[in-house]
Short mmCIF file of C-alpha atoms in Angstrom, two decimals:
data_model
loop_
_atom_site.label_atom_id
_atom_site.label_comp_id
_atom_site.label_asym_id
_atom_site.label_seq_id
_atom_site.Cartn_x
_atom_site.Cartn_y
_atom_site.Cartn_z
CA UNK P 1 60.48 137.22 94.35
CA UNK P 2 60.76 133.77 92.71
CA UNK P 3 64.22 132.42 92.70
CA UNK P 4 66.16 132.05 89.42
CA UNK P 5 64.75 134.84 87.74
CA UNK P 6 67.03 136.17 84.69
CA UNK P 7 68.92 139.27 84.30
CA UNK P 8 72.15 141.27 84.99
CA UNK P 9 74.58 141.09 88.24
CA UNK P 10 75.61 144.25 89.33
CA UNK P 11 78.58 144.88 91.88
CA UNK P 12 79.74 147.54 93.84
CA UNK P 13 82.73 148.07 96.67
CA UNK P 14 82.06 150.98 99.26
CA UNK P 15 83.84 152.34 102.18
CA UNK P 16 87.28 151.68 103.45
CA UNK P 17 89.13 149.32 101.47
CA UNK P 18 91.01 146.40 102.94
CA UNK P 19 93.69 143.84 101.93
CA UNK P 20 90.56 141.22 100.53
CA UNK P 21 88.06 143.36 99.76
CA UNK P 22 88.96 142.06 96.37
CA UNK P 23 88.83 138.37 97.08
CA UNK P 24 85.00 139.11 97.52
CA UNK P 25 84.38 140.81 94.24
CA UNK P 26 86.60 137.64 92.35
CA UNK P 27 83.94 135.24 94.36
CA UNK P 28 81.05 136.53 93.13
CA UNK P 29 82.27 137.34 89.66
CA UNK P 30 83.68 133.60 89.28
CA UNK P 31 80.24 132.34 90.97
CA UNK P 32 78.23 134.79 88.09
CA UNK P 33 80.13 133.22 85.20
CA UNK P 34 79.08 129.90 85.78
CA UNK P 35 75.23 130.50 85.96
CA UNK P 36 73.23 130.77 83.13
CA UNK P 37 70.42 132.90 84.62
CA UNK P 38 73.32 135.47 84.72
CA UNK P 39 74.05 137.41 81.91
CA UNK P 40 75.39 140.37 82.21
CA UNK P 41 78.06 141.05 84.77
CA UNK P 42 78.72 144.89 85.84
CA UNK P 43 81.05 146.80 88.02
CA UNK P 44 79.96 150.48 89.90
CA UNK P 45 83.19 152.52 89.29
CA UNK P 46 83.30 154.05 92.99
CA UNK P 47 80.22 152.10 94.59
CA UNK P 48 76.89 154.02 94.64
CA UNK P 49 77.93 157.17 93.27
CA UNK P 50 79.63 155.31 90.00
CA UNK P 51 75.86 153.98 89.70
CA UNK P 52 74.52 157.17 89.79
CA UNK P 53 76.78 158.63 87.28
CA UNK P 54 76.31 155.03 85.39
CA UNK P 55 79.89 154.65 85.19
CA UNK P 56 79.87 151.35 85.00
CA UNK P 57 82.57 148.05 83.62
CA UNK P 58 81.29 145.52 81.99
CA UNK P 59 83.54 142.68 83.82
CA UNK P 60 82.71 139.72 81.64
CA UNK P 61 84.99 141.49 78.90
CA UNK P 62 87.99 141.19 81.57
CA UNK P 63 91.10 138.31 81.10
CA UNK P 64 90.43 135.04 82.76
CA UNK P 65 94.21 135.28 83.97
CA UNK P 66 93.02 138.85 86.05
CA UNK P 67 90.90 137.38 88.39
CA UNK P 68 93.86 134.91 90.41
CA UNK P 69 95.75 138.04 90.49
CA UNK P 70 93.21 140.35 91.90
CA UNK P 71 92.65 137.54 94.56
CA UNK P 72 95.94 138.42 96.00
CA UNK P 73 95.58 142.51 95.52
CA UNK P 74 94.94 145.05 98.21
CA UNK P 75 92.43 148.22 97.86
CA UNK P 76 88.94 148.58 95.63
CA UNK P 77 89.51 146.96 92.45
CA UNK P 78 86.18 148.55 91.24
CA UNK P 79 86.81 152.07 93.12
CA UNK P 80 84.83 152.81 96.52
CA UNK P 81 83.15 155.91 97.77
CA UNK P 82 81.68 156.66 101.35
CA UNK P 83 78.29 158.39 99.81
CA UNK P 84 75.22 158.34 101.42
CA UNK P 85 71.96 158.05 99.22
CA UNK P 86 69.61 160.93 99.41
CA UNK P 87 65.92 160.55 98.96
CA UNK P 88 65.93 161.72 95.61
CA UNK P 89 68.79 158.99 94.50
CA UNK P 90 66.48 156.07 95.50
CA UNK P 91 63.81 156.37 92.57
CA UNK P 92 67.10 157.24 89.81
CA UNK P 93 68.87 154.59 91.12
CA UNK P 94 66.24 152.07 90.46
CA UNK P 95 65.41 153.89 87.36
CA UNK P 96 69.06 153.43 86.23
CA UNK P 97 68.97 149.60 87.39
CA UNK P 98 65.74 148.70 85.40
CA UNK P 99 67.17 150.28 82.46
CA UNK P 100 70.25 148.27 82.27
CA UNK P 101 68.31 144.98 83.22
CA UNK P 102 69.96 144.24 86.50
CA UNK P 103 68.03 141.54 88.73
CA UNK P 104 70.71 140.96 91.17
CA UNK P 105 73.23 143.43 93.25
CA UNK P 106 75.94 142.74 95.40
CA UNK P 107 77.42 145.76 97.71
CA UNK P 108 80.52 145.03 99.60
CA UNK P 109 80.84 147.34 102.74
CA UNK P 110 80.25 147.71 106.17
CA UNK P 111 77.89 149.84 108.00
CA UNK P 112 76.81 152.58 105.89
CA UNK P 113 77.00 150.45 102.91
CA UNK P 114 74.49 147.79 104.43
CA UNK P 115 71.98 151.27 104.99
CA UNK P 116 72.57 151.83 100.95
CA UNK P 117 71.90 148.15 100.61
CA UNK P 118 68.84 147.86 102.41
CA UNK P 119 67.34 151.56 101.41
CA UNK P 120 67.56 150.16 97.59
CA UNK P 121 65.97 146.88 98.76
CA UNK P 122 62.92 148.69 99.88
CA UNK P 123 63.20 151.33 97.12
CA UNK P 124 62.96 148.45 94.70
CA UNK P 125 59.57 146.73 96.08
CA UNK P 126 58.41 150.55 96.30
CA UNK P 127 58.30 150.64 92.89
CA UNK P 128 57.46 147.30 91.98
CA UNK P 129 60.96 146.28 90.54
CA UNK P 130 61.77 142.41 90.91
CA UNK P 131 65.18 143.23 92.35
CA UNK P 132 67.53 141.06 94.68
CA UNK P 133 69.87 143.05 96.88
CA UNK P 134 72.36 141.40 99.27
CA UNK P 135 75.14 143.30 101.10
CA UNK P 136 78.29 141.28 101.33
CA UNK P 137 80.54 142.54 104.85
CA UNK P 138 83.46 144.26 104.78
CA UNK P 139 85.52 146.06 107.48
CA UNK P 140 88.09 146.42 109.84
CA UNK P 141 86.45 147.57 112.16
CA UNK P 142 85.39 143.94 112.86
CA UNK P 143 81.96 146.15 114.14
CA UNK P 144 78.75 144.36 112.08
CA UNK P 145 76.39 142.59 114.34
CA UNK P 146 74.93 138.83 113.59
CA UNK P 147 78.43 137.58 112.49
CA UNK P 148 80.81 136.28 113.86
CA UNK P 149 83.42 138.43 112.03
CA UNK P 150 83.59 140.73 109.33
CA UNK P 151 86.23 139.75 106.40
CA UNK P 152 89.07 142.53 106.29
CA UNK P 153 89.47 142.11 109.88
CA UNK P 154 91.63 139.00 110.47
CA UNK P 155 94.36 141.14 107.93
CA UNK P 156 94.67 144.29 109.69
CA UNK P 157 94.85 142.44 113.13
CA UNK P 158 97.60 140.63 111.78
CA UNK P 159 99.08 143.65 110.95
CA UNK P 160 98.77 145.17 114.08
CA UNK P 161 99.83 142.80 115.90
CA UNK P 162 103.22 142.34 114.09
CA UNK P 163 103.84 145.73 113.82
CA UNK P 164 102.96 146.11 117.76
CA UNK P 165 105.98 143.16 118.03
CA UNK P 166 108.29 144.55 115.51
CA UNK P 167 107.89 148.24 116.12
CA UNK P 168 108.83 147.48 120.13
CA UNK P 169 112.18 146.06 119.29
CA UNK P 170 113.45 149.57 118.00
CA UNK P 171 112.27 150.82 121.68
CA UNK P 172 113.75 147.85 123.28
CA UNK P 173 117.04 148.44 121.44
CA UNK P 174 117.60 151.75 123.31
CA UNK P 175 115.01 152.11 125.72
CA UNK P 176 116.25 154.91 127.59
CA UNK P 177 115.49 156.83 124.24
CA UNK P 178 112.04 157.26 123.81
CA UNK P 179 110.95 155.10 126.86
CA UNK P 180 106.96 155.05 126.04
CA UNK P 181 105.68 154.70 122.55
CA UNK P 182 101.98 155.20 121.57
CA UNK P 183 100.86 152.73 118.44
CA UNK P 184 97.49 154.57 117.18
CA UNK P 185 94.84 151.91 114.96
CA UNK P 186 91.84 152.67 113.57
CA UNK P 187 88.52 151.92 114.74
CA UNK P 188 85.41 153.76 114.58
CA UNK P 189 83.84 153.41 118.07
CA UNK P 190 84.90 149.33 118.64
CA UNK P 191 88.06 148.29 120.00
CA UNK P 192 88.66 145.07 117.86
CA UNK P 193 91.33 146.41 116.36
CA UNK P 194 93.16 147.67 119.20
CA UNK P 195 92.62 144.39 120.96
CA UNK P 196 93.89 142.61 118.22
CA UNK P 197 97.87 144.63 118.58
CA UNK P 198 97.71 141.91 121.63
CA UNK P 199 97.88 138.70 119.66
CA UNK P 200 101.33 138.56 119.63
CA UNK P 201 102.19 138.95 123.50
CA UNK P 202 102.91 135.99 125.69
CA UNK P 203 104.05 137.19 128.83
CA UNK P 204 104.17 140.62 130.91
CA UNK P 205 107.15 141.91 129.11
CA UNK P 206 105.49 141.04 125.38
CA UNK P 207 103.91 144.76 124.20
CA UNK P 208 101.53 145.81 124.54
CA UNK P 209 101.52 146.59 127.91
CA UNK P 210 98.25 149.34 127.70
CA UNK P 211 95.23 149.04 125.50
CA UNK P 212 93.65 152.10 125.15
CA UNK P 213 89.98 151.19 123.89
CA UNK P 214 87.12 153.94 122.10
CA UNK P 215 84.56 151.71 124.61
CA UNK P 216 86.34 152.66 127.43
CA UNK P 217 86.32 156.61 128.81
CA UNK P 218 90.00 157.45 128.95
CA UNK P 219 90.96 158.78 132.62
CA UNK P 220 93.51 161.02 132.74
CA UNK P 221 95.15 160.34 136.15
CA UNK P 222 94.77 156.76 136.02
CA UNK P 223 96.31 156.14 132.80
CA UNK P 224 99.24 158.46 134.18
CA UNK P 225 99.63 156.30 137.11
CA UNK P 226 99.47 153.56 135.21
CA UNK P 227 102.22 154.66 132.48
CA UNK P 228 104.39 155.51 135.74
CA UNK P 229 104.27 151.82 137.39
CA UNK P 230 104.87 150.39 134.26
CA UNK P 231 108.32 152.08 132.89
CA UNK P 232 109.30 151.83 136.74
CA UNK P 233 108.41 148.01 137.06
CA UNK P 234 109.69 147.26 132.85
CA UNK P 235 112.12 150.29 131.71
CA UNK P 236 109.50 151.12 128.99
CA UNK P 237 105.85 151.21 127.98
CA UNK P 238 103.99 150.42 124.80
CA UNK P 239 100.68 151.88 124.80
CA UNK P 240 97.98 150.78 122.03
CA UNK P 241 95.43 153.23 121.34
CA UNK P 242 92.36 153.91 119.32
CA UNK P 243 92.50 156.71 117.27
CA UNK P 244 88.93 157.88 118.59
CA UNK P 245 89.22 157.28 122.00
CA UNK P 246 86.83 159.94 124.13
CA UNK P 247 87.36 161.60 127.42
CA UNK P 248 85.01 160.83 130.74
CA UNK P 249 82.66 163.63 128.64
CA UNK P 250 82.35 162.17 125.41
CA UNK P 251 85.21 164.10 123.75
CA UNK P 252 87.72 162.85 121.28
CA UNK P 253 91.42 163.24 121.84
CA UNK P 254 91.87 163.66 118.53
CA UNK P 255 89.34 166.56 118.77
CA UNK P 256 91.83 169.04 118.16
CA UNK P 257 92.57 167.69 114.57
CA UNK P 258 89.08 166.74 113.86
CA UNK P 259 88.74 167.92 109.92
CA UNK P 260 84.97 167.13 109.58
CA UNK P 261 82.76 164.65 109.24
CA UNK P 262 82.02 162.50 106.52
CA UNK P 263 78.88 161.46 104.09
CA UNK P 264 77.22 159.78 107.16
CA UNK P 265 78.41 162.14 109.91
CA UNK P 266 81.03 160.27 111.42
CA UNK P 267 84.25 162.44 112.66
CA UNK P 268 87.77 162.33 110.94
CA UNK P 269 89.69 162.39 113.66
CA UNK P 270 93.25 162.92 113.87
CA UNK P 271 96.00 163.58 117.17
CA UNK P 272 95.27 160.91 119.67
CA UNK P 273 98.84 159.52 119.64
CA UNK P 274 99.86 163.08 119.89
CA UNK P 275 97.90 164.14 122.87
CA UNK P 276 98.91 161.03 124.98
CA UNK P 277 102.72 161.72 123.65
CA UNK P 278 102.42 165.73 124.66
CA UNK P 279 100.71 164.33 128.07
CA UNK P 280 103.45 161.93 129.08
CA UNK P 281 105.81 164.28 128.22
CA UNK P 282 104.19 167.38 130.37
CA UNK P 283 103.08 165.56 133.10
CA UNK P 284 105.83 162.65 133.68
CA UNK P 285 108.94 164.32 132.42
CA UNK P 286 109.25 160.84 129.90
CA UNK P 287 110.55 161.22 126.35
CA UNK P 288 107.77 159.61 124.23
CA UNK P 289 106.85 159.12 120.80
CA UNK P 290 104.14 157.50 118.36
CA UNK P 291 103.92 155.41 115.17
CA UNK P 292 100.76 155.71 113.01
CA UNK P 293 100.19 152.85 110.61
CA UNK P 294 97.31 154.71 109.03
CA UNK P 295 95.86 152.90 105.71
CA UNK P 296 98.99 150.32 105.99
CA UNK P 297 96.91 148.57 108.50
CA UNK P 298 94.29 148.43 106.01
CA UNK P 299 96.54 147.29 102.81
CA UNK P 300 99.51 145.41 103.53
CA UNK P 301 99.60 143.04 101.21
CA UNK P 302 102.65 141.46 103.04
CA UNK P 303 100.08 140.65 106.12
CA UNK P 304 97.46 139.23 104.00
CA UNK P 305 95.99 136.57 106.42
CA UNK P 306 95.01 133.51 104.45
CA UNK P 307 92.08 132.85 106.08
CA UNK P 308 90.68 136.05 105.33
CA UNK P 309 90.89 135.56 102.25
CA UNK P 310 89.36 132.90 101.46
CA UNK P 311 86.34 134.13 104.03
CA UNK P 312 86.10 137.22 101.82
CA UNK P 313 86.02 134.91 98.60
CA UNK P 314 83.44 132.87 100.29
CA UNK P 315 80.95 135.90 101.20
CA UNK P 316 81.14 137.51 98.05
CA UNK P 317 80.91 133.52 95.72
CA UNK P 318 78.04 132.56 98.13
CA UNK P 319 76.34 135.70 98.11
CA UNK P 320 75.36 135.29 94.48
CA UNK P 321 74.09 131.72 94.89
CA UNK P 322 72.20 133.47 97.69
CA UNK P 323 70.81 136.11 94.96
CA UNK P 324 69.88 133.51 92.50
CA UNK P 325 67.81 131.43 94.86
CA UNK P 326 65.58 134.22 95.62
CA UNK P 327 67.51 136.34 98.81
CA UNK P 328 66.71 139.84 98.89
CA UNK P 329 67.32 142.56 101.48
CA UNK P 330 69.80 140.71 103.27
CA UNK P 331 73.66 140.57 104.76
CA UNK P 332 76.06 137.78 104.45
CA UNK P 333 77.09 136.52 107.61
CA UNK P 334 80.33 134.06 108.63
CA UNK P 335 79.23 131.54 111.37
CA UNK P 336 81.75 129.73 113.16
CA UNK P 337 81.39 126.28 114.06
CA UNK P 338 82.13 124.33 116.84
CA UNK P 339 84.68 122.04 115.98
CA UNK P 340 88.09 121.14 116.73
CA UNK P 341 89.46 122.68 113.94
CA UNK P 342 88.78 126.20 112.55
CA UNK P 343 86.43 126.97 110.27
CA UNK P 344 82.97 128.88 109.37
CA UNK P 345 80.21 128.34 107.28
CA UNK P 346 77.68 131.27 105.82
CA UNK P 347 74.31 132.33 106.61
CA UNK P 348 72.10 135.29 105.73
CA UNK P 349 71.14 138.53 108.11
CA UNK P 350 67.98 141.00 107.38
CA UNK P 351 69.29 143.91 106.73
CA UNK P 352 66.84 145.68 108.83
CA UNK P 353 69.15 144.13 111.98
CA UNK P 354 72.26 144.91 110.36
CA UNK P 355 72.23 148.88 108.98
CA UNK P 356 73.48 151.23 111.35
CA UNK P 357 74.15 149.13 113.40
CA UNK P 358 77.10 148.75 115.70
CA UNK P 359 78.89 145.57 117.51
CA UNK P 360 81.40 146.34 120.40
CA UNK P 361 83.85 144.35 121.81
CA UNK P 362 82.21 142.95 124.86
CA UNK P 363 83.52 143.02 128.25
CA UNK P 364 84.26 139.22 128.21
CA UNK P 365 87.30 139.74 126.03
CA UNK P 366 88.68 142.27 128.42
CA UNK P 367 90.51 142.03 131.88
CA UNK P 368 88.92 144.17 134.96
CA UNK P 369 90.63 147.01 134.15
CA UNK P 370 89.52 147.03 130.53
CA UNK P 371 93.01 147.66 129.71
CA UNK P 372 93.98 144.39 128.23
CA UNK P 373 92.53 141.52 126.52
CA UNK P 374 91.26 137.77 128.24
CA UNK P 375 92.09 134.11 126.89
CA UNK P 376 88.82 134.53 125.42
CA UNK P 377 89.06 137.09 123.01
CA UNK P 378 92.69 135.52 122.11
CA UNK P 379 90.94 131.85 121.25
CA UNK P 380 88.37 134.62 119.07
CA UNK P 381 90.64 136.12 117.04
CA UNK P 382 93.75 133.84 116.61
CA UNK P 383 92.33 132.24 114.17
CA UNK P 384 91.23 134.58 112.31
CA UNK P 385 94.79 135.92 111.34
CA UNK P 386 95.94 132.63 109.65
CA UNK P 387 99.49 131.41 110.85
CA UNK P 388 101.53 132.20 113.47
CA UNK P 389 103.18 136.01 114.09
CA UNK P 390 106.67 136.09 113.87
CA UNK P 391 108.19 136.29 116.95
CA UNK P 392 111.95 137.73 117.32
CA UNK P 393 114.65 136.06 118.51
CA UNK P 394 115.92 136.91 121.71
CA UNK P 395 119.84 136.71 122.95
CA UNK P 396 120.70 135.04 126.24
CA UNK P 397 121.93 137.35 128.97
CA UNK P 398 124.92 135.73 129.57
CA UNK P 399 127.35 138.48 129.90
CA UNK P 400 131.72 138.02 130.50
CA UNK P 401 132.78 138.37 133.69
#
């Protein structure tokens, strides 16, 4: 396709939302109103399936004054949706897209939404429609190959990693109370986000004290044993774990609570956090309870890490300059450079490399016993959650005599 052809932008959001999932959609819409070989500027209400329906915004019509504001707003702006194309979508979709003059399309997602992404790529050349598709990343999950990180992570670790900090301090206040506490975080099949409820500790009394990892086949016996040396050796034990962590045969935890699948057959899982709290109970006679962030650790606007937001910005402003000089079928990407100081660049991905396609947390960011995270992964991801956690105050033990 030649670069700077004419015609409309279209955007859509897709998938779990995240605390700057928005900052992407303001960077491309405030890229798109400064070209001229944009004219039109659309919004998907709920992602694909808004398309579909052509339910659609026309977002040069919004106020100037919305788009600072939506910088700094949790969730979908637009509306997402978790909808997998069948084959019969592809030619209506393109159908739908040549009718409303649309040259260039943005989808902000992860996974699945870089298989919509790249399906419409090819369903465009099918049918001979000049059409440039980019997908721009999204998730916490932290999981897309061929970047270096995906833009909704550095927020949620944040959050995790507070709440790991502040939740403990209710434990530590009366320890003999509920002596082990199980924090459940999302996460798909990778452990970033799990890892990431680490960034916060500093010595062998900091929580957590157990990561609990989907990678890693949980062991029964051995996480007992070690539950038992740690409230023996401490007084208490925080345990992080991912809410899809799988037995030595492949089997959820959660499986007991598993309500389906979704749109691309992945399992909604629920009752991991229960299972290890009924376990401890049972089998080591400990009071023990859990805390479930659920979609906070996805939307607190209150652990918005700067960073990530202006990564997210970045994706989704360069991703239309991308579009406009001629990318098509591609991902965004973040590349880190190595410098002194902090700070990425973008690049492009095929999409062929990126759909479906899963990136675990490798073994270099975890100890031997795959139970807690290396210097490595810390000089990874601490910058990636903008400034410093807050870390409580402690009193000196200095008691009268």
């Amino acid at each position: 396709m030649p670069p700077y052809l004419s015609g409309n932008l279209i955007i859509g959001q897709s998938g779990g939302a995240t605390a700057v999932i928005n900052a992407s959609l303001v960077g491309a819409v405030q890229a798109a109103l400064t070209d001229k070989h944009i004219t039109g500027i659309y919004g998907m209400r709920h992602g694909i399936e808004g398309l579909l329906k052509e339910d659609l915004l026309d977002l040069r019509q919004q106020p100037s004054s919305l788009w600072p504001q939506l910088l700094e707003t949790p969730s979908a702006a637009l509306g997402s949706c978790r909808y997998k194309l069948k084959d019969h979508d592809l030619e209506r979709t393109i159908d739908i897209l040549r009718r409303y003059n649309v040259r260039f399309m943005l989808y902000i997602g992860g996974n699945d939404s870089a298989d919509t992404a790249h399906r419409l790529a090819q369903a465009a050349q099918q049918q001979h429609y000049e059409l440039s598709i980019l997908s721009v990343p999204k998730t916490i999950d932290n999981d897309l190959p061929l970047t270096d990180h995906c833009p909704g992570y550095g927020s949620a670790a944040r959050f995790i990693a507070q709440a790991t900090i502040d939740s403990t301090l209710n434990t530590t206040s009366i320890p003999w109370h509920y002596p082990v506490k199980v924090i459940e975080t999302m996460g798909r099949d990778a452990g970033w986000l799990t890892a990431a409820a680490a960034l916060g500790k500093r010595s062998e009394l900091d929580p957590p004290h157990l990561l609990l990892l989907p990678e890693q086949p949980f062991q029964q016996e051995r996480f007992l044993t070690e539950i038992e040396a740690i409230y023996r050796r401490i007084g208490y034990v925080i345990i992080v774990a991912a809410e899809t962590i799988r037995d030595e045969k492949g089997v959820a935890l959660g499986a007991v609570g598993q309500t389906g699948v979704d749109a691309f057959q992945h399992p909604l899982l629920s009752g991991a956090a229960q299972y290890l709290v009924d376990l401890v109970k049972r089998e080591l006679g400990l009071r023990a309870r859990f805390d479930k962030p659920g979609d906070l650790q996805r939307m607190a606007s209150a652990n918005i890490s700067l960073t990530d937001r202006d990564e997210a910005y970045r994706v989704g402003y360069n991703g239309v300059q991308a579009l406009l000089e001629g990318a098509n079928d591609k991902m965004v990407t973040l590349l880190r450079q190595p410098d002194d100081v902090y700070h990425c660049t973008t690049g492009l991905a095929d999409l062929t490399a990126v759909a479906n396609v899963q990136r675990l947390l490798p073994d270099t960011y975890l100890n031997a016993e795959k139970t807690m995270v290396t210097q490595a992964f810390y000089d990874y991801a601490l910058p990636l959650i903008g400034s410093p956690l807050q870390q409580p105050a402690r009193l000196e033990m200095t008691r009268i005599r």
